[in-house]
PDB file of C-alpha atoms in Angstrom:
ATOM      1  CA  UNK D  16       0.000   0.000   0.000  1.00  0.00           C
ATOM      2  CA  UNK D  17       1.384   3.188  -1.094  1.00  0.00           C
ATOM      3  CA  UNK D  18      -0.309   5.944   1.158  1.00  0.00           C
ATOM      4  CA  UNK D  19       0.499   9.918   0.316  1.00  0.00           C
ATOM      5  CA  UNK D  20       0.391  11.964   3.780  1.00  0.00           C
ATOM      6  CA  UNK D  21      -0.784  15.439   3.403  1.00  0.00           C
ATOM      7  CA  UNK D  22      -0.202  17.807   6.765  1.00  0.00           C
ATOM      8  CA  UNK D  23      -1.512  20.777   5.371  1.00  0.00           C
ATOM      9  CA  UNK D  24      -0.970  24.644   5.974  1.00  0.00           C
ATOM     10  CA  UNK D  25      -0.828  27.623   3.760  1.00  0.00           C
ATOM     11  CA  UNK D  26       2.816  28.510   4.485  1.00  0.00           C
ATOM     12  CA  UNK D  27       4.143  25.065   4.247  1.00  0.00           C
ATOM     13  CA  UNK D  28       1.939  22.645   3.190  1.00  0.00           C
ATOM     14  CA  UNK D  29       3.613  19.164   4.394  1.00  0.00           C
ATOM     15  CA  UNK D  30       3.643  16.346   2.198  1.00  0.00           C
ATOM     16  CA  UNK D  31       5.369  12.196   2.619  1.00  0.00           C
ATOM     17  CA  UNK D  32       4.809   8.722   0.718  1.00  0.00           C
ATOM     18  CA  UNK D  33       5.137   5.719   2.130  1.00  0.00           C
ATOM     19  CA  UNK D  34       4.502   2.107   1.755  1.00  0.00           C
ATOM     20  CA  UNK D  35       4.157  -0.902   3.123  1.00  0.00           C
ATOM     21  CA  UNK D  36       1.835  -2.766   4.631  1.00  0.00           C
ATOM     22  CA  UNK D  37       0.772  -3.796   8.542  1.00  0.00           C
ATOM     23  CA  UNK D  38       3.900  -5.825  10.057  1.00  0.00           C
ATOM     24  CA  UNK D  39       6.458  -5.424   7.480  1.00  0.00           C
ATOM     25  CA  UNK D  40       8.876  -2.773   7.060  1.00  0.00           C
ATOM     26  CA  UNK D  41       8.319   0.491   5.855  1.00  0.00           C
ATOM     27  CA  UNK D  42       9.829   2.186   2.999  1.00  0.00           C
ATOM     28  CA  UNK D  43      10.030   5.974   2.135  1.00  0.00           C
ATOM     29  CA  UNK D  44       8.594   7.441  -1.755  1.00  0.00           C
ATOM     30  CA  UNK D  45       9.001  10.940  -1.287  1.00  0.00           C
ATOM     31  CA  UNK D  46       8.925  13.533   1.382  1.00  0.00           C
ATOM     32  CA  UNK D  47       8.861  17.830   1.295  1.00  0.00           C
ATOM     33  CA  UNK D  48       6.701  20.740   1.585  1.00  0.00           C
ATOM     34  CA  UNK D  49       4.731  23.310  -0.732  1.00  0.00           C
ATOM     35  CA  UNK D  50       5.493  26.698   0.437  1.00  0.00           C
ATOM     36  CA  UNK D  51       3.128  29.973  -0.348  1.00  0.00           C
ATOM     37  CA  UNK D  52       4.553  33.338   0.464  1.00  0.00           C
ATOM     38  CA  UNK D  53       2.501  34.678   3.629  1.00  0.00           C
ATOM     39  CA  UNK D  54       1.865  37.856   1.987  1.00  0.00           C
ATOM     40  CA  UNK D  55      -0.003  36.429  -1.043  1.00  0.00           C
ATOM     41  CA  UNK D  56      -3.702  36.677  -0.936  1.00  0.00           C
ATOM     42  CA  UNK D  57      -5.741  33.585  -0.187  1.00  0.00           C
ATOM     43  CA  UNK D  58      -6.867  32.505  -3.541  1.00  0.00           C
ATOM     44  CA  UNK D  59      -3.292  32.546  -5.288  1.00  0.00           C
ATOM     45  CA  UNK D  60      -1.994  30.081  -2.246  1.00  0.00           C
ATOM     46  CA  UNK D  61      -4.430  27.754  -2.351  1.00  0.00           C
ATOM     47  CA  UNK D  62      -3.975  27.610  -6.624  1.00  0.00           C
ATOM     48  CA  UNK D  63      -0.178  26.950  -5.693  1.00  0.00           C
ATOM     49  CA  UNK D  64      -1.045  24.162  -3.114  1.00  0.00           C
ATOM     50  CA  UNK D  65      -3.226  22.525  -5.452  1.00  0.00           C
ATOM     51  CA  UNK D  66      -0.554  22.634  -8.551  1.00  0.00           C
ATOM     52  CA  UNK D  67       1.882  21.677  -5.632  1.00  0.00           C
ATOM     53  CA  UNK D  68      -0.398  18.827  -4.249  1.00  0.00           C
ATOM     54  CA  UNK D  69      -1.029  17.441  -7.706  1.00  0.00           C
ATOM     55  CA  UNK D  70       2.115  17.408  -8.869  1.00  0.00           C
ATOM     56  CA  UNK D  71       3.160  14.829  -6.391  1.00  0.00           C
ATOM     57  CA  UNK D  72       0.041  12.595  -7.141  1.00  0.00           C
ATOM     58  CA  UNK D  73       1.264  12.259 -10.827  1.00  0.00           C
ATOM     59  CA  UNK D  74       5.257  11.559  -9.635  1.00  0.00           C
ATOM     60  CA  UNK D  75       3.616   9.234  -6.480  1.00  0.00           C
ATOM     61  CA  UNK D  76       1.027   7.815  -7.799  1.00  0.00           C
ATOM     62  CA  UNK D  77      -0.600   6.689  -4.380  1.00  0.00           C
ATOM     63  CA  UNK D  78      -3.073   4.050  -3.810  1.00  0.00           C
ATOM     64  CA  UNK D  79      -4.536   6.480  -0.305  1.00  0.00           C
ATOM     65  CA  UNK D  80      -4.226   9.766   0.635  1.00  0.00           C
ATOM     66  CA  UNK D  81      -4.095  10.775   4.480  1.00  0.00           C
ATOM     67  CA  UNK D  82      -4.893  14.638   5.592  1.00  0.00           C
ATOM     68  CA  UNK D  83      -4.617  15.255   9.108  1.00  0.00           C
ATOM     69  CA  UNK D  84      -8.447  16.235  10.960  1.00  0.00           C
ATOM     70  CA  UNK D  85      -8.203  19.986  11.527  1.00  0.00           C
ATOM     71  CA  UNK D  86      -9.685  20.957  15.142  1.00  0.00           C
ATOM     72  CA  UNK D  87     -10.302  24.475  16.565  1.00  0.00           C
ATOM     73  CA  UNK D  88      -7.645  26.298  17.843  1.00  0.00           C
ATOM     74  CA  UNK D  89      -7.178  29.598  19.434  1.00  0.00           C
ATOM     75  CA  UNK D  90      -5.771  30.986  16.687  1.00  0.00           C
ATOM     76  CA  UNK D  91      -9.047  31.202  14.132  1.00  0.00           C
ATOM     77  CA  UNK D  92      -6.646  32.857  11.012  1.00  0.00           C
ATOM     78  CA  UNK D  93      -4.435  29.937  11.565  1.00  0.00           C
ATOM     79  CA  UNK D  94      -7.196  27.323  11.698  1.00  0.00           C
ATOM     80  CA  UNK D  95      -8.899  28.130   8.696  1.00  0.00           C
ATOM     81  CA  UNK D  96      -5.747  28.346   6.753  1.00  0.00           C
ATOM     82  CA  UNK D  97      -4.951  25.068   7.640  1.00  0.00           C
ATOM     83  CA  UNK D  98      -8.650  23.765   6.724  1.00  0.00           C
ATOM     84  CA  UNK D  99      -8.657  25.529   3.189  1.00  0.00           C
ATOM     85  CA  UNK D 100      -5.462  23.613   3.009  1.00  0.00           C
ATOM     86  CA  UNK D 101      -6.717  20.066   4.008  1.00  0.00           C
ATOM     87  CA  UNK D 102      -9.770  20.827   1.737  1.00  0.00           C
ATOM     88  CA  UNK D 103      -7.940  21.443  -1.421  1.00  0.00           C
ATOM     89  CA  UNK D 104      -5.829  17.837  -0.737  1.00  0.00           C
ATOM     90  CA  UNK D 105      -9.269  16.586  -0.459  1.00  0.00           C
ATOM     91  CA  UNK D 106     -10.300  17.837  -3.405  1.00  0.00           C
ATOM     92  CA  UNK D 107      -7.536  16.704  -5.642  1.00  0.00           C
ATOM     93  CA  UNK D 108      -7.786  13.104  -4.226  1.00  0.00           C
ATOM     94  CA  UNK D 109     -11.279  12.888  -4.719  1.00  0.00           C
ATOM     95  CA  UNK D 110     -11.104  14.225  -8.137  1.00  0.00           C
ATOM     96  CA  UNK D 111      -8.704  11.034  -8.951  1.00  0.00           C
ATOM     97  CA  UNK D 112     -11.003   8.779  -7.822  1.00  0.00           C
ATOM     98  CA  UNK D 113      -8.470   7.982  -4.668  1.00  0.00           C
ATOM     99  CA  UNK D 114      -9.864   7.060  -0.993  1.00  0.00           C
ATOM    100  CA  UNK D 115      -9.215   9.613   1.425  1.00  0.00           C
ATOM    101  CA  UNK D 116      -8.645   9.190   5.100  1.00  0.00           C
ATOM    102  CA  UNK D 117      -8.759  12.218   7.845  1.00  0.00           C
ATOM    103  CA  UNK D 118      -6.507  11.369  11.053  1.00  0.00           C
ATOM    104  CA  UNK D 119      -6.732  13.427  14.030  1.00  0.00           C
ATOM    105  CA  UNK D 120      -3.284  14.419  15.626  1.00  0.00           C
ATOM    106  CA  UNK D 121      -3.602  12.397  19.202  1.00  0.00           C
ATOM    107  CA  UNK D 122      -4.051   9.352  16.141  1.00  0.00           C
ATOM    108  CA  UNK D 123      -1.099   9.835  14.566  1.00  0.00           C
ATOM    109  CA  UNK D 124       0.903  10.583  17.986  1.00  0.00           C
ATOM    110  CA  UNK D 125      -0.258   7.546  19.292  1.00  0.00           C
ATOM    111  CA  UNK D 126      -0.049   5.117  16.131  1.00  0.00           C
ATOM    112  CA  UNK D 127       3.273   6.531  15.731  1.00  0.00           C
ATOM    113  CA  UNK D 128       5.115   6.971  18.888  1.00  0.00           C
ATOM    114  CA  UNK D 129       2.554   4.663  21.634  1.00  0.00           C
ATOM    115  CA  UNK D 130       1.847   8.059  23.201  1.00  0.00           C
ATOM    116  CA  UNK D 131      -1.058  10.410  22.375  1.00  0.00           C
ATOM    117  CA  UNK D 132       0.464  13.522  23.829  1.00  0.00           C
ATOM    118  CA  UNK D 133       3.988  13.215  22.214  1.00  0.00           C
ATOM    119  CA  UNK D 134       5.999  16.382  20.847  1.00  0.00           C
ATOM    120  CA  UNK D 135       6.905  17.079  17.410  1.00  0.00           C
ATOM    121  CA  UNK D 136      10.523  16.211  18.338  1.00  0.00           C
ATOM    122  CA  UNK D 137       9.058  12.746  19.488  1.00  0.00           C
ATOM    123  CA  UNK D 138       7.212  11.982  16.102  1.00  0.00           C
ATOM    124  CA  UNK D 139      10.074  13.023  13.905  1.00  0.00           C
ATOM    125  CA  UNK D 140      12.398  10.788  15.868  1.00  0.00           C
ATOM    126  CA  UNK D 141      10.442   7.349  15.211  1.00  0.00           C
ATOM    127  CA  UNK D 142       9.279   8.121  11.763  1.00  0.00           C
ATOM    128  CA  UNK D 143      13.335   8.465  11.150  1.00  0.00           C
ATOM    129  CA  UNK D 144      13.877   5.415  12.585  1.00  0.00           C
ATOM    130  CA  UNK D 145      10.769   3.335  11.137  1.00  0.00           C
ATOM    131  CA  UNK D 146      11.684   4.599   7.490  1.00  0.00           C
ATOM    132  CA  UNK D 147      15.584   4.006   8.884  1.00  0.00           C
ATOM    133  CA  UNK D 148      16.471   7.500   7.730  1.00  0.00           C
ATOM    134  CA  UNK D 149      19.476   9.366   8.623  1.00  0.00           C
ATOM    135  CA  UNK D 150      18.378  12.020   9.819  1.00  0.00           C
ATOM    136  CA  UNK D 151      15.419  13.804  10.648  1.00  0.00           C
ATOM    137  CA  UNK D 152      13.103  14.592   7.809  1.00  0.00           C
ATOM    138  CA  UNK D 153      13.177  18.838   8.084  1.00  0.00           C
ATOM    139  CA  UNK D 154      10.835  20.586   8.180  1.00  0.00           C
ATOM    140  CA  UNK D 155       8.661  19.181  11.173  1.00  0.00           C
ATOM    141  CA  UNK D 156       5.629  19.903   8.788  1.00  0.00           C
ATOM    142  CA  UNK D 157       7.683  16.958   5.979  1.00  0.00           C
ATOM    143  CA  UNK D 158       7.890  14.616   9.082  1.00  0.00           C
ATOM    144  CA  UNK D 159       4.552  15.120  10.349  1.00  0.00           C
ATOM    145  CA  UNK D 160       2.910  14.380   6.462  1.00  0.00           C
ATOM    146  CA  UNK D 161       5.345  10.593   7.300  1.00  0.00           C
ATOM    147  CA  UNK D 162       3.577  10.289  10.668  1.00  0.00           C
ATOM    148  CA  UNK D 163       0.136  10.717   8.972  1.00  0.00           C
ATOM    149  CA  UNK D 164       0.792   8.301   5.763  1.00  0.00           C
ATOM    150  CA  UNK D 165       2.498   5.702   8.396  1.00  0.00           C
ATOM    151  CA  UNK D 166      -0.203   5.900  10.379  1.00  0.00           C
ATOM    152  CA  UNK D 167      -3.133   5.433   7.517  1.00  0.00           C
ATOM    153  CA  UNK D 168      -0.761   2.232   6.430  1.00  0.00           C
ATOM    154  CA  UNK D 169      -0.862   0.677   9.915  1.00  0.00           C
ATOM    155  CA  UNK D 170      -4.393   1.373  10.512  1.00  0.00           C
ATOM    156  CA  UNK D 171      -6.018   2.090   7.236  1.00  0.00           C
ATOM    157  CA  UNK D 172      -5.043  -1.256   5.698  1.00  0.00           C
ATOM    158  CA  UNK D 173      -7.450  -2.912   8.242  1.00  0.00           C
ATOM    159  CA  UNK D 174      -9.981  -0.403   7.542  1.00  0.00           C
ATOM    160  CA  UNK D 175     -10.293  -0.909   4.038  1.00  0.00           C
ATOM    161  CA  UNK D 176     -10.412  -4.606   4.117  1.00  0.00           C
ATOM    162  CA  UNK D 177     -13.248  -4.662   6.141  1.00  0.00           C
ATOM    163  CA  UNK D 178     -14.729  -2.039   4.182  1.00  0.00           C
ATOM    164  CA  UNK D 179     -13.897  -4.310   1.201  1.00  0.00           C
ATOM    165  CA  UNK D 180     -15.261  -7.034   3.165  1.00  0.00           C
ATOM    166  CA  UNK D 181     -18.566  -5.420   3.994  1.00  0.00           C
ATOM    167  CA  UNK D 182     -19.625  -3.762   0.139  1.00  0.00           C
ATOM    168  CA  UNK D 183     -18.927  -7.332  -1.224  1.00  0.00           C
ATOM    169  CA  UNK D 184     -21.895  -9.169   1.385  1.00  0.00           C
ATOM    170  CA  UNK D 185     -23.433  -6.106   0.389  1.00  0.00           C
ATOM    171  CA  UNK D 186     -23.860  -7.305  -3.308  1.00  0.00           C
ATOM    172  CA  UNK D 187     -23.847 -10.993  -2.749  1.00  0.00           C
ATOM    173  CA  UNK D 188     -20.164 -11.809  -4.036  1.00  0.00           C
ATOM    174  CA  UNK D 189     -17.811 -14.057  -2.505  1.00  0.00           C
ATOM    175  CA  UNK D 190     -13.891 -13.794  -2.333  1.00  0.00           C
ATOM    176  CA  UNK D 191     -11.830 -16.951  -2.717  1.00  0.00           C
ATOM    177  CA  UNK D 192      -9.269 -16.761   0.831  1.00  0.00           C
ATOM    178  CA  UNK D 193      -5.539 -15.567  -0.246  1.00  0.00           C
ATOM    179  CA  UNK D 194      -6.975 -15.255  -4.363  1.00  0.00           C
ATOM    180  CA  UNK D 195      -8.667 -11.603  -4.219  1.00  0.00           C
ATOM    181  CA  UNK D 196     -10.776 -13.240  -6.815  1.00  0.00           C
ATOM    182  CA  UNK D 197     -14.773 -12.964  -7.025  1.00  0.00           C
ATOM    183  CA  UNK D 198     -17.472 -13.095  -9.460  1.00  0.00           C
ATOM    184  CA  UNK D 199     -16.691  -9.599 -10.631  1.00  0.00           C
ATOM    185  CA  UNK D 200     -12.994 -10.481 -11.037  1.00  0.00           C
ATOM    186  CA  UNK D 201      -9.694 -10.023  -9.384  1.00  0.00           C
ATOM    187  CA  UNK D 202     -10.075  -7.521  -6.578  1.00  0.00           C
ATOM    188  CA  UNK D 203      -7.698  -4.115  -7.299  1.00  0.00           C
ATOM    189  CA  UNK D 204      -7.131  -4.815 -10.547  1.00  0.00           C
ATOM    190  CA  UNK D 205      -6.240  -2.127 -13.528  1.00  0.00           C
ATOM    191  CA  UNK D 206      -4.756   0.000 -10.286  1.00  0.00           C
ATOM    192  CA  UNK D 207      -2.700   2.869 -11.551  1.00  0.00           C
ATOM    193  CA  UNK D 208       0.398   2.263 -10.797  1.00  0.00           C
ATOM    194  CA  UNK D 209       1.452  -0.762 -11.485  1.00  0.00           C
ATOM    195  CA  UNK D 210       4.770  -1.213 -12.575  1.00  0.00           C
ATOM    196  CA  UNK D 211       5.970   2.360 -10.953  1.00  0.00           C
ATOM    197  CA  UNK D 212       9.542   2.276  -9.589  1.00  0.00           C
ATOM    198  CA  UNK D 213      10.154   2.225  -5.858  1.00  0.00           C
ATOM    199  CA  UNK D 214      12.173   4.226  -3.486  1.00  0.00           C
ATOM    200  CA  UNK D 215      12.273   7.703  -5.330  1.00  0.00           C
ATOM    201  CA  UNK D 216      13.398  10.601  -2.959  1.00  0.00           C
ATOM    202  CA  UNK D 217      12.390  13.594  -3.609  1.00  0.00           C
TER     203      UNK D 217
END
């Protein structure tokens, strides 16, 4: 599974493929960050983060996209920056046809790290040693965008199997154990994708 994490602002707009799948090892696609200039109006940053975000969809090519859940803060500016933000990713995985998953930060912290309440400093530190990195993806906003697509891998893969699971009783098809296979054919098949190369670094 090939999941693009999205931790989105208007400044710097944090963004980190993985994949894998639950109990194997990791492996980092791509990691970085789509910067705006603060002192642009709203509508020209949020066209940049969209050419930004969609860029790396076409070079990724990701089965899931993860956007971290935006919650209220104090600051109200700096909230609905960040939601405009999360809501263009949105957009431009929906438009693809991709699923989309929304991860609160406690879910991330604790997938991640054990530990709901960890620091930034915490997170960084085990998504450099899950993806064996050496050093520190910079800046946190890159690291955090790893936590989230790490995160949707370990817990998403789960999710969308039973999802999987539940459409197909839905509809009265069965699935052959270890085959993927059904009465409407082989399960995934015709992804986009296939055949990609691994393990580019961006």
């Amino acid at each position: 599974m090939r999941v693009l994490g999205v931790d989105p602002g208007l400044t710097r707009c944090g963004l980190g493929a993985v994949e894998g799948r639950p109990g194997a090892p990791l492996s980092l696609v791509a990691v970085g960050v789509v910067r705006t200039p603060p002192d642009d109006d709203i509508g020209p940053r949020l066209v940049a983060i969209e050419a930004g975000i969609e860029r790396w969809l076409d070079e990724v090519r990701p089965d899931a996209v993860a956007v971290e859940r935006v919650f209220a803060q104090h600051n109200v500016r700096t909230v609905m920056g960040t939601a405009q933000a999360a809501a263009v990713a949105i957009v431009c995985a929906a438009r693809r046809g991709l699923p989309v998953a929304l991860h609160t930060p406690s879910e991330v912290k604790a997938a991640i790290t054990g530990n709901g309440n960890a620091d930034k400093k915490q997170v960084g530190a085990m998504v450099t040693r899950l993806l064996r990195l050496d050093a520190m993806p910079r800046p946190a906003d890159a690291a955090d965008a790893l936590a989230l697509a790490i995160c949707h891998v370990w817990r998403g893969g789960v999710q969308n199997r039973l999802t999987e699971a539940l459409a197909q009783a839905r509809s009265g098809r069965t699935v052959q154990p270890g085959t993927g296979q059904s009465g409407a054919g082989q399960l995934g098949a015709g992804r986009p994708g296939a055949g990609r190369s691994r393990g580019a670094q961006r």
